[in-house]
PDB file of C-alpha atoms in Angstrom:
ATOM      1  CA  MET A   1      84.077 148.681  79.644  1.00 42.00           C
ATOM      2  CA  ALA A   2      82.190 151.283  81.662  1.00 45.00           C
ATOM      3  CA  ARG A   3      83.056 153.948  79.108  1.00 47.00           C
ATOM      4  CA  SER A   4      84.876 153.745  75.809  1.00 50.00           C
ATOM      5  CA  GLU A   5      87.943 155.413  77.319  1.00 83.00           C
ATOM      6  CA  GLU A   6      88.071 153.377  80.533  1.00 92.00           C
ATOM      7  CA  LEU A   7      88.619 149.760  81.548  1.00 98.00           C
ATOM      8  CA  VAL A   8      87.407 148.635  84.972  1.00 97.00           C
ATOM      9  CA  VAL A   9      89.151 145.768  86.769  1.00 98.00           C
ATOM     10  CA  ALA A  10      88.515 144.984  90.446  1.00 98.00           C
ATOM     11  CA  ASP A  11      86.354 148.137  90.614  1.00 97.00           C
ATOM     12  CA  VAL A  12      89.349 150.289  89.673  1.00 97.00           C
ATOM     13  CA  GLY A  13      89.229 152.376  86.526  1.00 97.00           C
ATOM     14  CA  VAL A  14      92.098 152.300  84.058  1.00 98.00           C
ATOM     15  CA  THR A  15      91.961 155.332  81.812  1.00 97.00           C
ATOM     16  CA  HIS A  16      93.371 155.270  78.276  1.00 97.00           C
ATOM     17  CA  PRO A  17      93.578 151.453  78.337  1.00 98.00           C
ATOM     18  CA  ASP A  18      94.896 151.327  74.780  1.00 97.00           C
ATOM     19  CA  LYS A  19      97.936 153.466  75.629  1.00 98.00           C
ATOM     20  CA  VAL A  20     101.094 151.560  74.690  1.00 98.00           C
ATOM     21  CA  LEU A  21     103.525 151.316  77.597  1.00 98.00           C
ATOM     22  CA  LEU A  22     106.008 148.857  76.100  1.00 98.00           C
ATOM     23  CA  PRO A  23     106.884 148.141  72.471  1.00 98.00           C
ATOM     24  CA  ALA A  24     106.537 144.699  70.975  1.00 98.00           C
ATOM     25  CA  ARG A  25     109.354 142.253  70.907  1.00 95.00           C
ATOM     26  CA  GLU A  26     109.974 140.339  67.708  1.00 90.00           C
ATOM     27  CA  GLY A  27     106.889 138.458  66.576  1.00 86.00           C
ATOM     28  CA  GLY A  28     104.634 139.939  69.252  1.00 92.00           C
ATOM     29  CA  ASP A  29     102.385 142.877  69.990  1.00 96.00           C
ATOM     30  CA  PRO A  30     102.925 146.085  71.935  1.00 98.00           C
ATOM     31  CA  VAL A  31     101.911 146.061  75.586  1.00 99.00           C
ATOM     32  CA  THR A  32      99.131 148.431  76.653  1.00 98.00           C
ATOM     33  CA  LYS A  33      97.777 149.485  80.022  1.00 98.00           C
ATOM     34  CA  ALA A  34      94.871 147.120  79.419  1.00 99.00           C
ATOM     35  CA  ASP A  35      97.299 144.261  78.766  1.00 99.00           C
ATOM     36  CA  LEU A  36      99.023 144.868  82.115  1.00 99.00           C
ATOM     37  CA  ALA A  37      95.727 145.143  83.975  1.00 99.00           C
ATOM     38  CA  ARG A  38      94.416 141.903  82.465  1.00 99.00           C
ATOM     39  CA  TYR A  39      97.719 140.184  83.216  1.00 99.00           C
ATOM     40  CA  TRP A  40      97.573 141.089  86.894  1.00 99.00           C
ATOM     41  CA  GLU A  41      93.937 140.023  87.006  1.00 99.00           C
ATOM     42  CA  ALA A  42      94.883 136.616  85.597  1.00 99.00           C
ATOM     43  CA  VAL A  43      97.791 135.933  87.978  1.00 99.00           C
ATOM     44  CA  ALA A  44      96.748 137.782  91.143  1.00 99.00           C
ATOM     45  CA  GLY A  45      95.929 134.593  93.038  1.00 98.00           C
ATOM     46  CA  THR A  46      99.525 133.428  92.583  1.00 98.00           C
ATOM     47  CA  VAL A  47     101.241 136.795  92.954  1.00 98.00           C
ATOM     48  CA  LEU A  48      99.554 138.327  95.992  1.00 98.00           C
ATOM     49  CA  PRO A  49     101.119 135.969  98.580  1.00 98.00           C
ATOM     50  CA  HIS A  50     104.566 136.996  97.326  1.00 98.00           C
ATOM     51  CA  LEU A  51     103.755 140.689  97.836  1.00 98.00           C
ATOM     52  CA  ALA A  52     101.771 140.805 101.071  1.00 96.00           C
ATOM     53  CA  GLY A  53     103.265 143.208 103.610  1.00 97.00           C
ATOM     54  CA  ARG A  54     106.282 144.012 101.451  1.00 98.00           C
ATOM     55  CA  PRO A  55     107.274 147.644 100.829  1.00 98.00           C
ATOM     56  CA  LEU A  56     107.579 148.268  97.099  1.00 98.00           C
ATOM     57  CA  THR A  57     109.557 150.542  94.838  1.00 98.00           C
ATOM     58  CA  LEU A  58     107.932 151.298  91.497  1.00 98.00           C
ATOM     59  CA  GLN A  59     109.398 151.625  88.035  1.00 98.00           C
ATOM     60  CA  ARG A  60     106.944 153.902  86.243  1.00 98.00           C
ATOM     61  CA  PHE A  61     106.492 154.787  82.581  1.00 98.00           C
ATOM     62  CA  PRO A  62     103.338 156.926  82.465  1.00 97.00           C
ATOM     63  CA  ASP A  63     103.884 157.804  78.804  1.00 97.00           C
ATOM     64  CA  GLY A  64     105.496 154.551  77.741  1.00 97.00           C
ATOM     65  CA  LEU A  65     109.011 153.148  77.578  1.00 98.00           C
ATOM     66  CA  ASP A  66     110.029 155.281  74.614  1.00 95.00           C
ATOM     67  CA  ALA A  67     109.247 158.474  76.546  1.00 97.00           C
ATOM     68  CA  GLY A  68     111.425 157.394  79.467  1.00 97.00           C
ATOM     69  CA  GLY A  69     110.521 156.470  83.009  1.00 97.00           C
ATOM     70  CA  PHE A  70     111.652 156.790  86.593  1.00 97.00           C
ATOM     71  CA  VAL A  71     111.972 154.887  89.857  1.00 97.00           C
ATOM     72  CA  GLN A  72     109.694 155.920  92.710  1.00 97.00           C
ATOM     73  CA  GLN A  73     110.002 154.779  96.320  1.00 96.00           C
ATOM     74  CA  ASP A  74     107.640 157.175  98.057  1.00 95.00           C
ATOM     75  CA  ALA A  75     104.067 156.939  96.835  1.00 92.00           C
ATOM     76  CA  GLY A  76     103.763 160.688  97.180  1.00 84.00           C
ATOM     77  CA  LYS A  77     100.739 162.946  97.361  1.00 83.00           C
ATOM     78  CA  ARG A  78      99.528 161.856  93.921  1.00 84.00           C
ATOM     79  CA  ALA A  79      99.338 158.162  94.764  1.00 89.00           C
ATOM     80  CA  PRO A  80      96.202 156.473  93.450  1.00 92.00           C
ATOM     81  CA  GLU A  81      93.248 156.738  95.805  1.00 92.00           C
ATOM     82  CA  GLY A  82      92.910 153.650  97.979  1.00 95.00           C
ATOM     83  CA  LEU A  83      96.470 152.383  97.447  1.00 96.00           C
ATOM     84  CA  HIS A  84      97.835 150.683 100.555  1.00 96.00           C
ATOM     85  CA  ILE A  85     100.961 152.242 102.068  1.00 96.00           C
ATOM     86  CA  ILE A  86     103.745 151.022 104.388  1.00 96.00           C
ATOM     87  CA  ASP A  87     105.770 153.647 106.244  1.00 95.00           C
ATOM     88  CA  THR A  88     109.432 152.655 106.488  1.00 95.00           C
ATOM     89  CA  PRO A  89     111.911 154.609 108.656  1.00 92.00           C
ATOM     90  CA  ARG A  90     114.836 156.217 106.894  1.00 88.00           C
ATOM     91  CA  ARG A  91     118.160 155.009 108.229  1.00 79.00           C
ATOM     92  CA  GLU A  92     119.942 158.087 106.899  1.00 71.00           C
ATOM     93  CA  GLN A  93     118.114 161.341 107.415  1.00 55.00           C
ATOM     94  CA  ARG A  94     118.301 163.970 104.696  1.00 51.00           C
ATOM     95  CA  SER A  95     117.725 167.669 105.212  1.00 52.00           C
ATOM     96  CA  GLY A  96     114.073 168.519 104.619  1.00 53.00           C
ATOM     97  CA  ALA A  97     113.063 164.891 104.074  1.00 60.00           C
ATOM     98  CA  ASP A  98     110.409 163.011 106.006  1.00 69.00           C
ATOM     99  CA  GLU A  99     111.638 160.585 108.629  1.00 88.00           C
ATOM    100  CA  VAL A 100     109.766 157.819 106.831  1.00 92.00           C
ATOM    101  CA  VAL A 101     109.265 156.716 103.246  1.00 94.00           C
ATOM    102  CA  HIS A 102     105.666 156.018 102.265  1.00 95.00           C
ATOM    103  CA  HIS A 103     106.167 152.865 100.210  1.00 97.00           C
ATOM    104  CA  PRO A 104     103.330 151.410  98.154  1.00 97.00           C
ATOM    105  CA  GLU A 105     102.042 148.038  99.277  1.00 98.00           C
ATOM    106  CA  VAL A 106      99.974 145.464  97.391  1.00 98.00           C
ATOM    107  CA  GLU A 107      97.351 143.680  99.481  1.00 98.00           C
ATOM    108  CA  GLU A 108      94.747 142.951  96.810  1.00 98.00           C
ATOM    109  CA  LEU A 109      94.188 142.887  93.073  1.00 99.00           C
ATOM    110  CA  ALA A 110      92.791 146.414  93.228  1.00 98.00           C
ATOM    111  CA  ASP A 111      96.226 147.666  94.372  1.00 98.00           C
ATOM    112  CA  LEU A 112      97.868 146.122  91.318  1.00 99.00           C
ATOM    113  CA  ILE A 113      95.326 147.796  89.045  1.00 99.00           C
ATOM    114  CA  ARG A 114      95.841 151.122  90.828  1.00 98.00           C
ATOM    115  CA  LEU A 115      99.544 150.805  90.053  1.00 98.00           C
ATOM    116  CA  VAL A 116      98.817 150.108  86.373  1.00 98.00           C
ATOM    117  CA  GLN A 117      96.705 153.273  86.306  1.00 97.00           C
ATOM    118  CA  PHE A 118      99.758 154.991  87.867  1.00 96.00           C
ATOM    119  CA  GLY A 119     101.842 153.919  84.855  1.00 97.00           C
ATOM    120  CA  THR A 120     103.773 151.281  86.801  1.00 98.00           C
ATOM    121  CA  VAL A 121     105.477 148.502  84.844  1.00 99.00           C
ATOM    122  CA  THR A 122     107.898 146.857  87.292  1.00 99.00           C
ATOM    123  CA  LEU A 123     107.606 146.165  91.017  1.00 99.00           C
ATOM    124  CA  HIS A 124     110.690 145.852  93.202  1.00 99.00           C
ATOM    125  CA  GLY A 125     110.214 144.592  96.760  1.00 99.00           C
ATOM    126  CA  TRP A 126     112.063 144.734 100.047  1.00 98.00           C
ATOM    127  CA  ASN A 127     113.540 141.617 101.622  1.00 98.00           C
ATOM    128  CA  ALA A 128     111.473 142.265 104.747  1.00 98.00           C
ATOM    129  CA  VAL A 129     107.811 142.794 105.532  1.00 98.00           C
ATOM    130  CA  ALA A 130     105.790 145.200 107.661  1.00 97.00           C
ATOM    131  CA  GLY A 131     106.165 144.464 111.354  1.00 96.00           C
ATOM    132  CA  ALA A 132     109.679 143.064 110.871  1.00 97.00           C
ATOM    133  CA  LEU A 133     111.379 145.602 108.627  1.00 97.00           C
ATOM    134  CA  GLU A 134     114.735 145.153 110.392  1.00 97.00           C
ATOM    135  CA  ARG A 135     114.707 141.368 109.949  1.00 98.00           C
ATOM    136  CA  PRO A 136     114.771 140.093 106.360  1.00 98.00           C
ATOM    137  CA  ASP A 137     112.794 137.018 105.372  1.00 98.00           C
ATOM    138  CA  ARG A 138     114.885 136.181 102.319  1.00 98.00           C
ATOM    139  CA  LEU A 139     118.472 136.253 101.082  1.00 99.00           C
ATOM    140  CA  ILE A 140     119.270 137.053  97.451  1.00 99.00           C
ATOM    141  CA  VAL A 141     122.252 136.519  95.185  1.00 99.00           C
ATOM    142  CA  ASP A 142     121.740 138.331  91.883  1.00 98.00           C
ATOM    143  CA  ILE A 143     123.746 136.868  88.995  1.00 98.00           C
ATOM    144  CA  ASP A 144     124.582 139.751  86.665  1.00 94.00           C
ATOM    145  CA  PRO A 145     126.206 138.379  83.488  1.00 94.00           C
ATOM    146  CA  GLY A 146     129.521 139.770  82.374  1.00 89.00           C
ATOM    147  CA  ASP A 147     130.330 141.167  78.950  1.00 85.00           C
ATOM    148  CA  THR A 148     131.342 137.849  77.407  1.00 85.00           C
ATOM    149  CA  ALA A 149     129.268 135.435  79.507  1.00 89.00           C
ATOM    150  CA  ASP A 150     127.227 132.889  77.605  1.00 93.00           C
ATOM    151  CA  LEU A 151     123.943 131.423  78.764  1.00 96.00           C
ATOM    152  CA  ALA A 152     125.395 128.003  79.545  1.00 96.00           C
ATOM    153  CA  GLY A 153     127.982 129.633  81.776  1.00 96.00           C
ATOM    154  CA  ILE A 154     125.397 131.733  83.595  1.00 97.00           C
ATOM    155  CA  ARG A 155     123.342 128.622  84.259  1.00 98.00           C
ATOM    156  CA  ASP A 156     126.416 126.923  85.716  1.00 97.00           C
ATOM    157  CA  VAL A 157     126.932 129.909  88.004  1.00 98.00           C
ATOM    158  CA  ALA A 158     123.323 129.684  89.195  1.00 99.00           C
ATOM    159  CA  ARG A 159     123.827 126.008  90.037  1.00 99.00           C
ATOM    160  CA  ALA A 160     127.035 126.817  91.924  1.00 99.00           C
ATOM    161  CA  VAL A 161     125.295 129.524  93.925  1.00 99.00           C
ATOM    162  CA  GLY A 162     122.452 127.121  94.696  1.00 99.00           C
ATOM    163  CA  ARG A 163     124.920 124.534  96.028  1.00 99.00           C
ATOM    164  CA  ALA A 164     126.686 127.139  98.145  1.00 99.00           C
ATOM    165  CA  VAL A 165     123.341 128.234  99.606  1.00 99.00           C
ATOM    166  CA  GLU A 166     122.569 124.611 100.490  1.00 99.00           C
ATOM    167  CA  ASP A 167     125.973 124.271 102.118  1.00 98.00           C
ATOM    168  CA  ARG A 168     124.915 127.060 104.489  1.00 98.00           C
ATOM    169  CA  GLY A 169     121.888 125.007 105.507  1.00 98.00           C
ATOM    170  CA  LEU A 170     119.471 127.128 103.501  1.00 99.00           C
ATOM    171  CA  VAL A 171     117.032 126.167 100.739  1.00 99.00           C
ATOM    172  CA  PRO A 172     117.734 127.813  97.357  1.00 99.00           C
ATOM    173  CA  PHE A 173     114.920 128.936  95.074  1.00 99.00           C
ATOM    174  CA  LEU A 174     115.479 130.031  91.482  1.00 99.00           C
ATOM    175  CA  GLN A 175     114.030 132.919  89.496  1.00 99.00           C
ATOM    176  CA  SER A 176     114.737 134.186  86.007  1.00 99.00           C
ATOM    177  CA  THR A 177     114.937 137.970  86.111  1.00 98.00           C
ATOM    178  CA  GLY A 178     113.142 138.804  82.877  1.00 98.00           C
ATOM    179  CA  SER A 179     116.385 140.428  81.780  1.00 97.00           C
ATOM    180  CA  ARG A 180     119.814 138.772  81.406  1.00 95.00           C
ATOM    181  CA  GLY A 181     120.384 136.789  84.578  1.00 97.00           C
ATOM    182  CA  TYR A 182     118.950 134.737  87.404  1.00 98.00           C
ATOM    183  CA  HIS A 183     118.303 135.253  91.097  1.00 99.00           C
ATOM    184  CA  VAL A 184     119.013 132.582  93.693  1.00 99.00           C
ATOM    185  CA  VAL A 185     116.832 133.295  96.720  1.00 99.00           C
ATOM    186  CA  ALA A 186     116.658 131.574 100.106  1.00 99.00           C
ATOM    187  CA  PRO A 187     113.718 131.999 102.518  1.00 99.00           C
ATOM    188  CA  LEU A 188     114.717 133.079 106.023  1.00 99.00           C
ATOM    189  CA  ASP A 189     112.969 132.925 109.389  1.00 98.00           C
ATOM    190  CA  ALA A 190     113.399 136.669 110.042  1.00 98.00           C
ATOM    191  CA  SER A 191     115.590 135.968 113.074  1.00 98.00           C
ATOM    192  CA  ALA A 192     118.574 138.105 112.012  1.00 98.00           C
ATOM    193  CA  GLY A 193     119.191 141.659 110.882  1.00 98.00           C
ATOM    194  CA  HIS A 194     120.046 142.947 107.429  1.00 98.00           C
ATOM    195  CA  ASP A 195     123.737 143.372 108.135  1.00 98.00           C
ATOM    196  CA  HIS A 196     124.085 139.775 109.270  1.00 98.00           C
ATOM    197  CA  VAL A 197     122.150 138.431 106.285  1.00 99.00           C
ATOM    198  CA  LYS A 198     124.199 140.551 103.899  1.00 98.00           C
ATOM    199  CA  GLY A 199     127.338 139.114 105.470  1.00 98.00           C
ATOM    200  CA  VAL A 200     126.104 135.565 104.900  1.00 99.00           C
ATOM    201  CA  ALA A 201     125.273 136.406 101.289  1.00 99.00           C
ATOM    202  CA  GLN A 202     128.747 137.875 100.871  1.00 98.00           C
ATOM    203  CA  GLU A 203     130.344 134.678 102.174  1.00 98.00           C
ATOM    204  CA  ILE A 204     128.277 132.605  99.741  1.00 99.00           C
ATOM    205  CA  ALA A 205     129.195 134.827  96.816  1.00 98.00           C
ATOM    206  CA  ASP A 206     132.883 134.881  97.770  1.00 98.00           C
ATOM    207  CA  ILE A 207     133.019 131.083  97.866  1.00 98.00           C
ATOM    208  CA  VAL A 208     131.448 130.787  94.417  1.00 98.00           C
ATOM    209  CA  ALA A 209     133.608 133.535  92.904  1.00 97.00           C
ATOM    210  CA  ALA A 210     136.780 131.978  94.330  1.00 97.00           C
ATOM    211  CA  GLY A 211     136.007 128.822  92.376  1.00 97.00           C
ATOM    212  CA  ASN A 212     136.288 130.664  89.054  1.00 94.00           C
ATOM    213  CA  PRO A 213     137.991 134.032  89.612  1.00 95.00           C
ATOM    214  CA  SER A 214     138.707 134.616  85.929  1.00 92.00           C
ATOM    215  CA  GLU A 215     134.966 134.635  85.147  1.00 91.00           C
ATOM    216  CA  LEU A 216     133.295 135.688  88.408  1.00 95.00           C
ATOM    217  CA  THR A 217     133.624 138.609  90.799  1.00 95.00           C
ATOM    218  CA  THR A 218     131.978 140.211  93.810  1.00 93.00           C
ATOM    219  CA  ALA A 219     133.556 143.611  93.090  1.00 87.00           C
ATOM    220  CA  VAL A 220     130.979 146.387  93.414  1.00 88.00           C
ATOM    221  CA  ARG A 221     132.886 148.861  91.238  1.00 83.00           C
ATOM    222  CA  LYS A 222     132.301 148.195  87.561  1.00 83.00           C
ATOM    223  CA  ASP A 223     135.856 149.049  86.570  1.00 83.00           C
ATOM    224  CA  ALA A 224     137.108 146.336  88.953  1.00 81.00           C
ATOM    225  CA  ARG A 225     134.918 143.639  87.399  1.00 84.00           C
ATOM    226  CA  ARG A 226     136.808 143.671  84.082  1.00 85.00           C
ATOM    227  CA  GLY A 227     133.868 142.177  82.192  1.00 86.00           C
ATOM    228  CA  ARG A 228     133.346 139.296  84.621  1.00 92.00           C
ATOM    229  CA  THR A 229     129.973 138.082  85.861  1.00 93.00           C
ATOM    230  CA  PHE A 230     129.024 139.953  89.027  1.00 94.00           C
ATOM    231  CA  LEU A 231     127.579 138.111  92.018  1.00 98.00           C
ATOM    232  CA  ASP A 232     125.590 140.977  93.497  1.00 97.00           C
ATOM    233  CA  ILE A 233     124.639 140.708  97.178  1.00 98.00           C
ATOM    234  CA  GLY A 234     123.879 144.405  97.641  1.00 96.00           C
ATOM    235  CA  ARG A 235     120.142 143.753  97.516  1.00 96.00           C
ATOM    236  CA  ASN A 236     120.382 142.302 101.033  1.00 98.00           C
ATOM    237  CA  ALA A 237     120.903 145.683 102.704  1.00 97.00           C
ATOM    238  CA  TYR A 238     118.193 147.607 104.546  1.00 96.00           C
ATOM    239  CA  GLY A 239     115.894 149.385 102.118  1.00 95.00           C
ATOM    240  CA  GLN A 240     117.309 147.652  99.046  1.00 97.00           C
ATOM    241  CA  THR A 241     114.968 145.867  96.677  1.00 98.00           C
ATOM    242  CA  ALA A 242     114.776 143.141  94.048  1.00 98.00           C
ATOM    243  CA  VAL A 243     112.261 142.514  91.295  1.00 99.00           C
ATOM    244  CA  VAL A 244     109.312 140.589  92.722  1.00 99.00           C
ATOM    245  CA  PRO A 245     108.079 137.249  91.353  1.00 99.00           C
ATOM    246  CA  TYR A 246     106.021 137.568  88.176  1.00 99.00           C
ATOM    247  CA  SER A 247     106.618 141.294  87.766  1.00 99.00           C
ATOM    248  CA  PRO A 248     106.850 142.505  84.171  1.00 99.00           C
ATOM    249  CA  ARG A 249     110.116 144.166  83.219  1.00 99.00           C
ATOM    250  CA  ALA A 250     110.425 147.428  81.352  1.00 98.00           C
ATOM    251  CA  ARG A 251     111.558 145.789  78.142  1.00 98.00           C
ATOM    252  CA  PRO A 252     109.881 145.113  74.793  1.00 98.00           C
ATOM    253  CA  GLY A 253     107.108 142.547  75.160  1.00 98.00           C
ATOM    254  CA  ALA A 254     107.048 142.756  78.987  1.00 99.00           C
ATOM    255  CA  PRO A 255     109.179 139.722  79.910  1.00 99.00           C
ATOM    256  CA  THR A 256     108.617 138.670  83.502  1.00 99.00           C
ATOM    257  CA  ALA A 257     110.686 137.699  86.503  1.00 99.00           C
ATOM    258  CA  THR A 258     109.686 134.049  86.693  1.00 99.00           C
ATOM    259  CA  PRO A 259     110.046 131.543  89.538  1.00 99.00           C
ATOM    260  CA  LEU A 260     111.488 128.300  88.172  1.00 99.00           C
ATOM    261  CA  ASP A 261     111.993 124.753  89.291  1.00 99.00           C
ATOM    262  CA  TRP A 262     115.681 123.921  89.313  1.00 99.00           C
ATOM    263  CA  ASP A 263     115.205 121.301  86.608  1.00 98.00           C
ATOM    264  CA  GLU A 264     113.947 124.085  84.313  1.00 99.00           C
ATOM    265  CA  LEU A 265     117.180 126.042  84.508  1.00 98.00           C
ATOM    266  CA  GLY A 266     118.662 124.367  81.441  1.00 98.00           C
ATOM    267  CA  ARG A 267     115.560 125.079  79.353  1.00 97.00           C
ATOM    268  CA  VAL A 268     114.320 128.534  80.335  1.00 98.00           C
ATOM    269  CA  ARG A 269     116.133 131.682  79.249  1.00 98.00           C
ATOM    270  CA  PRO A 270     116.206 134.612  81.697  1.00 98.00           C
ATOM    271  CA  ASP A 271     113.798 136.606  79.511  1.00 98.00           C
ATOM    272  CA  GLN A 272     111.804 133.726  78.045  1.00 98.00           C
ATOM    273  CA  HIS A 273     108.469 134.205  79.779  1.00 98.00           C
ATOM    274  CA  ASP A 274     106.305 137.295  79.445  1.00 98.00           C
ATOM    275  CA  ILE A 275     102.887 138.559  80.450  1.00 99.00           C
ATOM    276  CA  ARG A 276     101.268 136.523  77.683  1.00 98.00           C
ATOM    277  CA  SER A 277     102.908 133.182  78.475  1.00 98.00           C
ATOM    278  CA  ILE A 278     102.752 133.298  82.286  1.00 99.00           C
ATOM    279  CA  PRO A 279      98.956 132.868  82.619  1.00 99.00           C
ATOM    280  CA  ARG A 280      99.186 129.769  80.393  1.00 98.00           C
ATOM    281  CA  ARG A 281     102.134 128.475  82.412  1.00 99.00           C
ATOM    282  CA  LEU A 282     100.299 128.879  85.713  1.00 98.00           C
ATOM    283  CA  SER A 283      97.173 127.214  84.323  1.00 98.00           C
ATOM    284  CA  ARG A 284      99.102 123.973  83.868  1.00 97.00           C
ATOM    285  CA  LYS A 285     101.852 124.222  86.488  1.00 97.00           C
ATOM    286  CA  THR A 286     101.937 125.013  90.191  1.00 98.00           C
ATOM    287  CA  ASP A 287     103.940 128.089  91.126  1.00 99.00           C
ATOM    288  CA  PRO A 288     107.470 126.787  91.887  1.00 99.00           C
ATOM    289  CA  TRP A 289     107.628 129.216  94.820  1.00 99.00           C
ATOM    290  CA  ALA A 290     104.244 128.235  96.293  1.00 97.00           C
ATOM    291  CA  GLY A 291     105.905 126.666  99.355  1.00 94.00           C
ATOM    292  CA  PHE A 292     108.631 129.298  99.677  1.00 98.00           C
ATOM    293  CA  ALA A 293     107.935 130.370 103.271  1.00 97.00           C
ATOM    294  CA  ASP A 294     107.639 126.766 104.459  1.00 98.00           C
ATOM    295  CA  HIS A 295     111.392 126.387 103.924  1.00 99.00           C
ATOM    296  CA  ALA A 296     112.455 129.400 105.996  1.00 99.00           C
ATOM    297  CA  ARG A 297     115.616 128.813 108.015  1.00 98.00           C
ATOM    298  CA  ALA A 298     117.901 130.838 110.252  1.00 98.00           C
ATOM    299  CA  PRO A 299     120.760 132.340 108.218  1.00 96.00           C
ATOM    300  CA  GLY A 300     123.405 130.894 110.533  1.00 84.00           C
TER     301      GLY A 300
END
């Protein structure tokens, strides 16, 4: 450490490195700013390709989870010095608001450390990248478990969504969310707009839900879901985001959104991996999403 009160990673200072941002989960330790910085340092080589050029929304907890946090899209005037920014046009103008949103962008490890210093825990990314913001490069179906859903049932839903994605001529990738569910994500060739991609996602979700309407729904209104598992395709709209691969979640122990091989689905819980297990996992296993972009297809 350069000074007793500062940790330096990638030439970026992290003040108060021992500050606890997340409490421990059972059998573990609390998560500090230093823990998050060292985590990003350990996995940056794997994570950075998933983030390059992608506008981000931040979930920040400057004083820790127990003190409450907030979601921040625009980096604002107090953004860490040197942080990369992507300007994204607003589709709906608001009185007094800028015509663009100044989204944070991660191009290098130093950006990740700047965001830790900013009190950021979770990163949520767009489905499109700079230079092609109107043309998404991925399609997402978010499986949000219902009130009575069990893990075996949620895994079956993920498999059904994966098959429906394949039936559309796309290649499904799997990610645990670090929370309660899974994401099924298909790489796209950025040849279509958000509205078209959202429509394709809706068709996929409708087909899966129709196969088990007593347990599954695509209803956006919570009161219409009646406790059923929600197949959420809303993340495919312009400006919407989803948790990025390997991001910690704002939960005790910092569980992570984790790319999985499909044959791991039956073994890995949605919140199983965390910032302490992921570096070990990646030291012995290739990132299951390493070839993600190589499978990009037109959404049809």
